CSV table of C-alpha atoms and ligand atoms in Angstrom, one decimal:
chain,number,residue,atom,x,y,z
A,480,MET,CA,55.4,32.0,-66.5
A,481,SER,CA,57.6,34.7,-67.6
A,482,GLY,CA,57.3,36.4,-71.0
A,483,SER,CA,60.7,35.0,-72.1
A,484,ASP,CA,59.7,31.5,-71.1
A,485,LYS,CA,56.3,31.3,-72.7
A,486,THR,CA,56.6,27.8,-74.2
A,487,ARG,CA,58.4,25.9,-71.4
A,488,ASP,CA,55.4,23.8,-70.6
A,489,LEU,CA,55.2,22.3,-74.1
A,490,ALA,CA,58.5,20.5,-73.6
A,491,GLY,CA,57.9,16.8,-73.8
A,492,GLN,CA,54.2,17.3,-74.6
A,493,ARG,CA,52.7,15.2,-77.3
A,494,VAL,CA,50.8,17.5,-79.6
A,495,LEU,CA,48.6,16.3,-82.4
A,496,VAL,CA,48.2,18.9,-85.1
A,497,CYS,CA,45.1,18.5,-87.2
A,498,VAL,CA,45.2,20.4,-90.5
A,499,GLY,CA,41.9,21.5,-92.1
A,500,GLY,CA,41.3,22.3,-95.8
A,501,GLY,CA,41.8,26.1,-95.8
A,502,ILE,CA,44.1,28.3,-97.7
A,503,ALA,CA,46.0,29.0,-94.5
A,504,ALA,CA,47.0,25.3,-94.2
A,505,TYR,CA,50.5,26.4,-95.3
A,506,LYS,CA,50.8,28.3,-92.0
A,507,ALA,CA,50.4,25.0,-90.1
A,508,LEU,CA,53.9,24.0,-91.4
A,509,GLU,CA,55.3,26.9,-89.4
A,510,LEU,CA,53.2,25.9,-86.4
A,511,VAL,CA,54.7,22.4,-86.5
A,512,ARG,CA,58.2,23.8,-86.7
A,513,ARG,CA,57.6,26.1,-83.7
A,514,LEU,CA,56.0,23.3,-81.6
A,515,ARG,CA,59.1,21.2,-82.3
A,516,ASP,CA,61.3,24.2,-81.3
A,517,ALA,CA,59.4,24.4,-78.0
A,518,GLY,CA,60.3,20.8,-77.3
A,519,ALA,CA,57.0,19.2,-78.2
A,520,GLU,CA,56.6,15.8,-79.9
A,521,VAL,CA,54.4,16.4,-82.9
A,522,GLN,CA,52.2,14.2,-85.1
A,523,VAL,CA,50.1,15.5,-87.9
A,524,ALA,CA,46.7,14.4,-89.3
A,525,MET,CA,45.3,16.1,-92.4
A,526,THR,CA,41.8,16.3,-93.9
A,527,ALA,CA,41.4,15.4,-97.5
A,528,GLY,CA,40.9,19.1,-98.1
A,529,ALA,CA,44.1,20.0,-96.4
A,530,GLN,CA,46.0,17.8,-98.8
A,531,GLN,CA,44.8,19.9,-101.7
A,532,PHE,CA,46.8,22.8,-100.3
A,533,VAL,CA,49.9,21.3,-98.7
A,534,THR,CA,51.5,17.9,-99.1
A,535,PRO,CA,51.7,15.3,-96.3
A,536,LEU,CA,55.4,15.0,-97.1
A,537,SER,CA,56.1,18.6,-96.0
A,538,PHE,CA,54.5,17.9,-92.6
A,539,GLN,CA,56.4,14.6,-92.3
A,540,ALA,CA,59.7,16.4,-92.9
A,541,LEU,CA,59.0,19.0,-90.2
A,542,SER,CA,57.4,16.7,-87.6
A,543,GLY,CA,59.8,13.8,-88.1
A,544,GLN,CA,56.8,11.5,-88.0
A,545,PRO,CA,54.7,9.9,-90.8
A,546,THR,CA,51.7,12.2,-91.6
A,547,ARG,CA,48.3,10.5,-91.1
A,548,THR,CA,46.0,11.3,-94.1
A,549,THR,CA,43.1,8.8,-93.9
A,550,LEU,CA,41.0,6.7,-91.7
A,551,TRP,CA,41.2,4.0,-94.3
A,552,ASP,CA,44.9,3.1,-93.8
A,553,GLY,CA,45.1,-0.7,-93.7
A,554,ALA,CA,48.6,-0.8,-92.2
A,555,ALA,CA,48.0,1.8,-89.4
A,556,GLU,CA,44.5,0.4,-88.6
A,557,GLN,CA,45.8,-3.1,-88.0
A,558,ALA,CA,46.5,-1.8,-84.5
A,559,MET,CA,43.5,0.6,-84.4
A,560,GLY,CA,45.9,3.4,-85.2
A,561,HIS,CA,43.3,6.2,-85.0
A,562,ILE,CA,42.4,5.3,-81.4
A,563,GLU,CA,46.1,4.9,-80.5
A,564,LEU,CA,46.8,8.3,-81.9
A,565,ALA,CA,43.9,9.9,-80.1
A,566,ARG,CA,45.2,8.3,-76.8
A,567,TRP,CA,48.8,9.4,-77.6
A,568,ALA,CA,48.0,13.1,-77.7
A,569,ASP,CA,48.4,15.3,-74.6
A,570,ARG,CA,47.0,18.2,-76.6
A,571,VAL,CA,45.2,18.5,-79.9
A,572,VAL,CA,45.4,21.6,-82.1
A,573,ILE,CA,43.3,22.1,-85.2
A,574,ALA,CA,44.8,24.7,-87.5
A,575,PRO,CA,43.3,25.9,-89.7
A,576,ALA,CA,39.9,24.9,-88.4
A,577,THR,CA,37.6,25.4,-91.4
A,578,ALA,CA,33.9,26.3,-91.2
A,579,ASP,CA,33.1,22.8,-92.4
A,580,LEU,CA,35.4,21.1,-89.9
A,581,MET,CA,33.9,23.2,-87.0
A,582,ALA,CA,30.4,22.2,-88.1
A,583,ARG,CA,31.4,18.5,-88.1
A,584,LEU,CA,33.0,18.7,-84.7
A,585,ALA,CA,30.1,20.6,-83.2
A,586,HIS,CA,27.8,17.8,-84.4
A,587,GLY,CA,30.0,15.0,-83.3
A,588,LEU,CA,30.6,13.6,-86.7
A,589,ALA,CA,33.3,11.0,-87.2
A,590,ASP,CA,33.3,11.0,-91.0
A,591,ASP,CA,37.0,11.3,-91.6
A,592,LEU,CA,40.3,10.8,-89.7
A,593,VAL,CA,40.5,14.3,-88.1
A,594,ALA,CA,36.9,14.3,-86.9
A,595,THR,CA,37.2,10.8,-85.6
A,596,LEU,CA,40.4,11.6,-83.7
A,597,CYS,CA,38.7,14.7,-82.1
A,598,LEU,CA,35.8,12.5,-81.0
A,599,ALA,CA,38.0,9.8,-79.6
A,600,THR,CA,40.5,11.8,-77.7
A,601,THR,CA,40.2,13.0,-74.1
A,602,ALA,CA,43.0,15.5,-74.6
A,603,PRO,CA,42.1,19.2,-74.5
A,604,ILE,CA,41.4,20.6,-78.0
A,605,LEU,CA,42.4,24.0,-79.2
A,606,ILE,CA,41.0,25.3,-82.6
A,607,ALA,CA,42.4,28.1,-84.7
A,608,PRO,CA,39.6,29.0,-87.1
A,609,ALA,CA,40.4,30.6,-90.5
A,610,MET,CA,37.8,31.4,-93.2
A,611,ASN,CA,36.2,34.1,-95.2
A,612,HIS,CA,34.8,36.8,-92.9
A,613,ARG,CA,31.2,36.1,-94.1
A,614,MET,CA,31.6,32.5,-93.4
A,615,TRP,CA,32.9,33.4,-89.9
A,616,GLN,CA,30.0,35.7,-89.2
A,617,HIS,CA,27.3,33.3,-90.5
A,618,PRO,CA,24.8,32.3,-87.8
A,619,ALA,CA,25.6,28.6,-88.5
A,620,THR,CA,29.3,29.1,-87.7
A,621,ARG,CA,28.5,31.3,-84.7
A,622,ALA,CA,26.2,28.5,-83.3
A,623,ASN,CA,28.9,25.9,-83.9
A,624,LEU,CA,31.5,28.1,-82.3
A,625,ALA,CA,29.3,28.5,-79.2
A,626,THR,CA,28.7,24.7,-79.0
A,627,LEU,CA,32.4,24.0,-79.2
A,628,ARG,CA,33.3,26.7,-76.6
A,629,GLU,CA,30.6,25.3,-74.3
A,630,ARG,CA,32.3,21.9,-74.5
A,631,GLY,CA,35.6,23.5,-73.2
A,632,ILE,CA,37.3,23.7,-76.6
A,633,GLN,CA,39.8,26.6,-76.6
A,634,VAL,CA,39.6,29.0,-79.5
A,635,VAL,CA,42.4,31.2,-80.7
A,636,GLY,CA,41.7,33.9,-83.3
A,637,PRO,CA,40.7,34.4,-86.0
A,638,ASN,CA,42.5,37.7,-86.5
A,639,ASP,CA,41.1,40.7,-88.3
A,640,GLY,CA,42.9,41.8,-91.5
A,641,PRO,CA,43.2,41.2,-95.2
A,642,LEU,CA,42.0,37.8,-96.4
A,643,ALA,CA,43.2,35.7,-99.2
A,644,GLU,CA,40.3,36.5,-101.5
A,645,GLY,CA,41.1,40.2,-101.5
A,646,GLU,CA,38.5,41.2,-98.8
A,647,SER,CA,39.2,42.2,-95.3
A,648,GLY,CA,37.7,41.3,-91.9
A,649,PRO,CA,37.8,38.7,-89.1
A,650,GLY,CA,38.9,35.4,-90.6
A,651,ARG,CA,42.7,35.2,-90.7
A,652,LEU,CA,44.3,32.3,-89.0
A,653,ALA,CA,46.0,33.4,-85.8
A,654,GLU,CA,49.8,33.6,-86.2
A,655,PRO,CA,51.7,30.3,-85.4
A,656,GLU,CA,53.4,32.0,-82.5
A,657,GLU,CA,50.0,33.0,-81.1
A,658,ILE,CA,48.7,29.5,-81.4
A,659,VAL,CA,51.8,28.1,-79.6
A,660,ALA,CA,51.4,30.7,-76.9
A,661,ALA,CA,47.7,29.8,-76.4
A,662,LEU,CA,48.6,26.2,-76.4
A,663,SER,CA,51.2,26.6,-73.7
A,664,GLY,CA,48.9,28.5,-71.4
A,665,ALA,CA,50.8,31.7,-71.9
A,666,THR,CA,47.9,33.2,-73.8
A,667,LEU,CA,48.2,36.7,-75.1
A,668,ARG,CA,45.7,37.7,-72.5
A,669,ALA,CA,48.7,37.6,-70.2
A,670,ALA,CA,49.0,41.3,-71.2
A,671,THR,CA,45.8,42.0,-69.3
A,672,VAL,CA,45.7,39.2,-66.7
A,673,PRO,CA,48.3,40.1,-64.0
A,674,GLN,CA,51.0,37.5,-63.9
A,675,ASP,CA,51.2,37.7,-60.2
A,676,LEU,CA,51.8,34.0,-59.6
A,677,ALA,CA,54.6,33.8,-62.2
A,678,GLY,CA,57.5,31.6,-61.0
A,679,LEU,CA,55.4,29.9,-58.4
A,680,ASN,CA,54.5,26.2,-58.2
A,681,VAL,CA,50.9,25.6,-57.2
A,682,VAL,CA,49.4,22.2,-56.4
A,683,VAL,CA,45.6,21.9,-56.5
A,684,SER,CA,43.6,18.8,-55.5
A,685,ALA,CA,40.0,18.5,-56.8
A,686,GLY,CA,37.0,16.2,-57.0
A,687,PRO,CA,35.9,13.3,-54.9
A,688,THR,CA,37.7,10.1,-54.0
A,689,TYR,CA,36.3,6.6,-54.5
A,690,GLU,CA,37.0,4.0,-51.9
A,691,ASP,CA,36.4,0.5,-53.3
A,692,LEU,CA,34.3,-1.9,-51.2
A,693,ASP,CA,34.5,-4.7,-53.7
A,694,PRO,CA,35.2,-5.0,-57.5
A,695,VAL,CA,31.9,-3.3,-58.3
A,696,ARG,CA,31.0,-0.9,-55.5
A,697,TYR,CA,32.7,2.1,-53.8
A,698,LEU,CA,32.1,4.8,-51.2
A,699,GLY,CA,32.1,8.2,-52.9
A,700,ASN,CA,30.8,11.7,-52.5
A,701,ARG,CA,29.0,14.3,-54.6
A,702,SER,CA,32.0,16.6,-55.2
A,703,SER,CA,32.0,17.6,-58.9
A,704,GLY,CA,35.6,18.9,-59.0
A,705,LYS,CA,34.3,22.1,-60.7
A,706,MET,CA,35.6,24.5,-58.0
A,707,GLY,CA,39.1,22.9,-57.9
A,708,PHE,CA,39.4,22.9,-61.7
A,709,ALA,CA,38.3,26.5,-61.8
A,710,VAL,CA,41.0,27.4,-59.2
A,711,ALA,CA,43.7,25.5,-61.1
A,712,ALA,CA,42.7,27.3,-64.4
A,713,SER,CA,42.7,30.7,-62.7
A,714,ALA,CA,46.2,30.1,-61.1
A,715,ALA,CA,47.6,29.0,-64.5
A,716,ARG,CA,46.2,32.1,-66.2
A,717,ARG,CA,48.0,34.2,-63.5
A,718,GLY,CA,51.3,32.6,-64.5
A,719,ALA,CA,51.7,29.8,-62.0
A,720,SER,CA,53.0,26.3,-62.9
A,721,VAL,CA,50.0,24.3,-61.8
A,722,THR,CA,49.7,20.6,-61.0
A,723,LEU,CA,46.1,19.4,-60.6
A,724,ILE,CA,45.5,16.2,-58.7
A,725,ALA,CA,42.1,15.1,-59.9
A,726,GLY,CA,39.8,12.5,-58.4
A,727,PRO,CA,37.3,10.7,-60.7
A,728,VAL,CA,35.5,13.6,-62.5
A,729,GLN,CA,34.4,14.2,-66.1
A,730,LEU,CA,36.0,17.6,-66.6
A,731,ALA,CA,38.4,18.9,-69.3
A,732,THR,CA,41.9,19.7,-68.2
A,733,PRO,CA,42.3,23.5,-68.0
A,734,THR,CA,44.8,25.1,-70.4
A,735,GLY,CA,48.4,25.0,-69.3
A,736,VAL,CA,47.7,22.7,-66.3
A,737,ALA,CA,49.5,19.4,-65.6
A,738,ARG,CA,46.9,16.9,-64.5
A,739,VAL,CA,47.3,13.7,-62.5
A,740,ASP,CA,44.2,11.5,-62.3
A,741,VAL,CA,43.7,9.4,-59.1
A,742,ARG,CA,40.8,7.4,-57.6
A,743,SER,CA,41.2,6.7,-53.9
A,744,ALA,CA,42.3,8.8,-50.9
A,745,ALA,CA,45.5,6.8,-50.7
A,746,GLN,CA,46.3,7.5,-54.4
A,747,MET,CA,45.5,11.2,-53.9
A,748,HIS,CA,47.9,11.3,-50.9
A,749,ARG,CA,50.7,9.7,-53.0
A,750,ALA,CA,50.1,12.0,-55.9
A,751,VAL,CA,50.0,15.2,-53.8
A,752,PHE,CA,53.3,14.4,-52.1
A,753,ALA,CA,54.9,13.4,-55.4
A,754,ALA,CA,53.9,16.9,-56.7
A,755,LEU,CA,55.6,18.7,-53.8
A,756,PRO,CA,57.7,20.8,-53.1
A,757,ALA,CA,55.5,23.6,-54.1
A,758,ASP,CA,54.8,27.2,-53.1
A,759,ILE,CA,51.1,27.0,-52.7
A,760,TYR,CA,48.8,24.0,-51.9
A,761,ILE,CA,45.1,24.4,-52.5
A,762,GLY,CA,43.2,21.4,-51.2
A,763,ALA,CA,39.8,21.6,-52.9
A,764,ALA,CA,39.2,17.8,-53.1
A,765,ALA,CA,36.5,16.1,-51.0
A,766,VAL,CA,38.8,13.3,-49.8
A,767,ALA,CA,37.0,10.4,-48.1
A,768,ASP,CA,37.6,10.3,-44.3
A,769,TYR,CA,37.2,6.6,-44.1
A,770,THR,CA,38.0,3.7,-46.4
A,771,PRO,CA,37.2,-0.1,-46.1
A,772,ARG,CA,39.9,-1.8,-44.0
A,773,GLU,CA,40.2,-4.5,-46.7
A,774,PRO,CA,38.2,-4.2,-50.0
A,775,ALA,CA,36.5,-7.6,-50.8
A,776,ALA,CA,38.3,-9.5,-53.5
A,777,ASN,CA,34.9,-10.7,-54.9
A,778,LYS,CA,31.5,-9.0,-55.1
A,779,ILE,CA,29.9,-8.9,-51.6
A,780,LYS,CA,26.8,-11.1,-51.8
A,781,LYS,CA,23.3,-10.3,-50.4
A,782,SER,CA,23.1,-12.6,-47.4
A,783,SER,CA,22.1,-11.2,-44.0
A,784,GLU,CA,19.5,-8.4,-43.3
A,785,SER,CA,22.2,-5.9,-42.4
A,786,LEU,CA,25.8,-5.4,-43.4
A,787,ALA,CA,28.4,-3.6,-41.2
A,788,LEU,CA,31.3,-2.1,-43.0
A,789,ASP,CA,34.7,-2.1,-41.3
A,790,LEU,CA,36.2,1.3,-42.2
A,791,VAL,CA,39.5,2.9,-41.2
A,792,ARG,CA,40.7,6.5,-41.3
A,793,THR,CA,42.4,7.7,-44.5
A,794,PRO,CA,45.5,9.9,-44.3
A,795,ASP,CA,44.7,13.5,-43.6
A,796,ILE,CA,46.3,15.0,-46.7
A,797,LEU,CA,45.7,18.6,-45.9
A,798,ALA,CA,47.0,18.4,-42.3
A,799,GLU,CA,50.1,16.5,-43.5
A,800,VAL,CA,50.8,19.0,-46.2
A,801,ALA,CA,50.5,21.9,-43.7
A,802,ALA,CA,52.7,20.1,-41.1
A,803,GLN,CA,55.5,19.1,-43.4
A,804,THR,CA,58.9,20.6,-42.9
A,805,GLN,CA,59.3,22.0,-46.4
A,806,ALA,CA,57.6,25.3,-45.7
A,807,LEU,CA,55.0,26.2,-48.3
A,808,LYS,CA,54.2,29.8,-48.6
A,809,LEU,CA,50.5,29.2,-48.3
A,810,VAL,CA,48.3,26.1,-47.6
A,811,VAL,CA,44.6,26.6,-48.3
A,812,GLY,CA,41.9,24.1,-47.4
A,813,PHE,CA,38.2,23.9,-48.3
A,814,ALA,CA,35.4,23.0,-45.9
A,815,ALA,CA,32.1,21.8,-47.1
A,816,GLU,CA,29.6,21.8,-44.3
A,817,THR,CA,25.9,21.5,-44.0
A,818,ASN,CA,25.5,23.5,-40.7
A,819,ASN,CA,27.5,25.7,-38.4
A,820,VAL,CA,29.8,26.5,-41.3
A,821,ALA,CA,31.8,29.3,-39.7
A,822,GLU,CA,32.4,27.5,-36.5
A,823,TYR,CA,33.6,24.2,-38.1
A,824,ALA,CA,35.7,26.1,-40.6
A,825,ARG,CA,37.6,28.1,-38.0
A,826,ARG,CA,38.1,24.9,-36.0
A,827,LYS,CA,39.5,23.1,-39.0
A,828,LEU,CA,41.7,26.1,-39.8
A,829,GLU,CA,43.3,25.8,-36.3
A,830,ALA,CA,43.4,22.1,-35.9
A,831,LYS,CA,45.1,21.5,-39.3
A,832,ARG,CA,47.3,24.6,-39.0
A,833,LEU,CA,46.2,26.0,-42.3
A,834,ASP,CA,46.9,29.5,-43.6
A,835,MET,CA,43.4,29.8,-45.0
A,836,ILE,CA,40.2,27.9,-45.2
A,837,VAL,CA,37.4,28.4,-47.7
A,838,ALA,CA,34.0,27.3,-46.4
A,839,ASN,CA,30.9,26.7,-48.3
A,840,ARG,CA,27.5,25.4,-47.3
A,841,VAL,CA,26.5,22.2,-49.2
A,842,GLY,CA,23.1,20.5,-49.2
A,843,ILE,CA,21.3,23.6,-50.3
A,844,ALA,CA,19.7,24.3,-53.7
A,845,ASP,CA,21.6,26.4,-56.2
A,846,GLY,CA,25.1,26.1,-54.8
A,847,GLY,CA,27.7,23.7,-53.3
A,848,PHE,CA,28.9,20.4,-54.8
A,849,GLU,CA,27.3,19.8,-58.2
A,850,SER,CA,26.3,23.4,-59.0
A,851,ASP,CA,28.2,25.8,-61.4
A,852,GLN,CA,27.4,28.5,-58.9
A,853,ASN,CA,28.5,28.9,-55.3
A,854,ALA,CA,28.9,31.4,-52.4
A,855,MET,CA,31.7,31.0,-49.9
A,856,THR,CA,33.6,32.6,-47.1
A,857,ALA,CA,37.4,32.5,-46.6
A,858,TYR,CA,38.8,32.6,-43.1
A,859,TRP,CA,42.4,33.1,-42.0
A,860,LYS,CA,43.9,33.7,-38.5
A,861,ASP,CA,42.9,37.3,-38.1
A,862,GLY,CA,40.4,37.9,-40.9
A,863,GLU,CA,37.7,36.7,-43.2
A,864,ARG,CA,36.1,37.6,-46.6
A,865,SER,CA,32.8,36.6,-48.0
A,866,PHE,CA,32.2,36.0,-51.7
A,867,ALA,CA,28.7,36.6,-52.9
A,868,SER,CA,27.0,33.9,-55.0
A,869,ALA,CA,28.7,33.8,-58.4
A,870,PRO,CA,29.8,31.2,-61.1
A,871,LYS,CA,32.6,29.1,-59.8
A,872,THR,CA,34.9,30.4,-62.5
A,873,GLN,CA,34.4,33.9,-61.2
A,874,LEU,CA,34.8,32.8,-57.5
A,875,ALA,CA,38.1,31.1,-58.5
A,876,ASP,CA,39.5,34.3,-59.9
A,877,GLU,CA,38.4,36.2,-56.7
A,878,LEU,CA,39.9,33.5,-54.5
A,879,ILE,CA,43.2,33.8,-56.4
A,880,ASP,CA,43.1,37.6,-55.9
A,881,LEU,CA,42.8,36.9,-52.1
A,882,ILE,CA,45.6,34.3,-52.2
A,883,VAL,CA,47.9,36.8,-53.9
A,884,GLU,CA,47.0,39.4,-51.2
A,885,ARG,CA,47.7,37.0,-48.4
A,886,LEU,CA,51.0,36.0,-50.0
A,887,ASN,CA,52.1,39.6,-50.0
A,888,ALA,CA,50.6,40.4,-46.5
B,828,LIG,C1,40.9,27.7,-102.7
B,828,LIG,C2,40.0,27.3,-101.5
B,828,LIG,C3,40.3,27.9,-100.3
B,828,LIG,C4,39.5,27.6,-99.2
B,828,LIG,N1,39.7,28.2,-98.0
B,828,LIG,C5,38.9,28.0,-97.0
B,828,LIG,C6,39.1,28.6,-95.7
B,828,LIG,O1,40.1,29.4,-95.6
B,828,LIG,N2,38.3,28.3,-94.7
B,828,LIG,C7,37.3,27.5,-94.8
B,828,LIG,O2,36.5,27.3,-93.9
B,828,LIG,N3,37.0,26.8,-96.0
B,828,LIG,C8,37.8,27.1,-97.1
B,828,LIG,N4,37.6,26.4,-98.3
B,828,LIG,C9,36.5,25.4,-98.3
B,828,LIG,C10,36.9,24.1,-97.7
B,828,LIG,O3,38.1,23.6,-98.3
B,828,LIG,C11,35.8,23.1,-97.7
B,828,LIG,O4,34.7,23.6,-97.0
B,828,LIG,C12,36.2,21.8,-97.1
B,828,LIG,O5,35.1,20.9,-97.1
B,828,LIG,C13,36.8,21.9,-95.7
B,828,LIG,O6,36.8,20.7,-95.0
B,828,LIG,P1,38.1,20.2,-94.2
B,828,LIG,O7,38.6,21.3,-93.3
B,828,LIG,O8,37.5,19.0,-93.5
B,828,LIG,O9,39.1,19.8,-95.2
B,828,LIG,C14,38.4,26.7,-99.4
B,828,LIG,C15,38.2,26.1,-100.6
B,828,LIG,C16,39.0,26.4,-101.7
B,828,LIG,C17,38.7,25.7,-103.0
């Protein structure tokens, strides 16, 4: 993403702005205006406290939508309006996030409209805290902040400087333009993170696939999706436009990444090809090799002593992507092996005509599929590089470094 085009990925996004009861609530008006300017659709929900500082009417005028002010809204709740709104949002931003609101979120309370929306949504949440600097530095707020971060909630600010009550310190709401930039994935860290994938489209597949046997059972695998999600997040931070095709996993969508959820190998195949053309394809998903020829329409009953499943090959997504005529700049595959890792990986590199394969050993303690930690080796035609055991987020950054090197080789 180029500096002049920081907010392009907010166009068409549905952003729910939740306003907390802080003195900085007035700055949320400017935030709504900037989000609209960036092409986002915006709806606003306010806490009772927020309404002491700014009127719902001001937000209504700027968002072009009725402002939601209470959970106890008979007309809206006829159609379970709060759940609808939670589902509607692609992104949720809380600005200002007060100490009180952060505490309620950290503890999973649903005692007003804003807290309930945050609990009911699956959209990524960004908070922009603002408060007195002693409140910010209080151990209770620090603990709540750590809990929220651990859950994948993105935090922007607060900034250091003069505060409303005449004191100075960390507690000022981040500027609306900083919040918009963070929301659009073009965080101000761009200044330190090299934007060496700017202008490139990257498609990443991640997670397992589930192949249905009947309406209640499926064939799956133990892929957690963590590595693929970390790679997608890392590529987005480096400036790429990233589409993440995700199998069934319970992971938050990384900032600035467009996510497509799928279940089966066939659906993943369709979604990957719908996301092409691209410059780079990173196939980190553990796609089933076989699927039932015909899933049973009804639950398979326990009848005989044994049951043979009739399975057929699924499409080889990675090989098809590598073989297609629209030349990608780089096609990277992953190999999860339990033994002879290097040999199988090199064989797969050649057979599928990939540019690079990243192999890891699974079935060992402290690494592989479900772990947050991994060690792996990347192979390409005339080279290889080993990555020592590290958190998957760190490995993802190192892998992107290598991908950039190979692109420029
Ligand atoms: C004038 C005034 C300014 C306030 N400013 C802040 C603030 O900047 N940050 C904060 O965390 N609380 C602030 N508070 C306290 C909150 O309004 C209060 O804790 C409230 O319960 C916040 O909850 P809410 O965000 O759910 O509305 C302020 C209170 C008053 C009276």
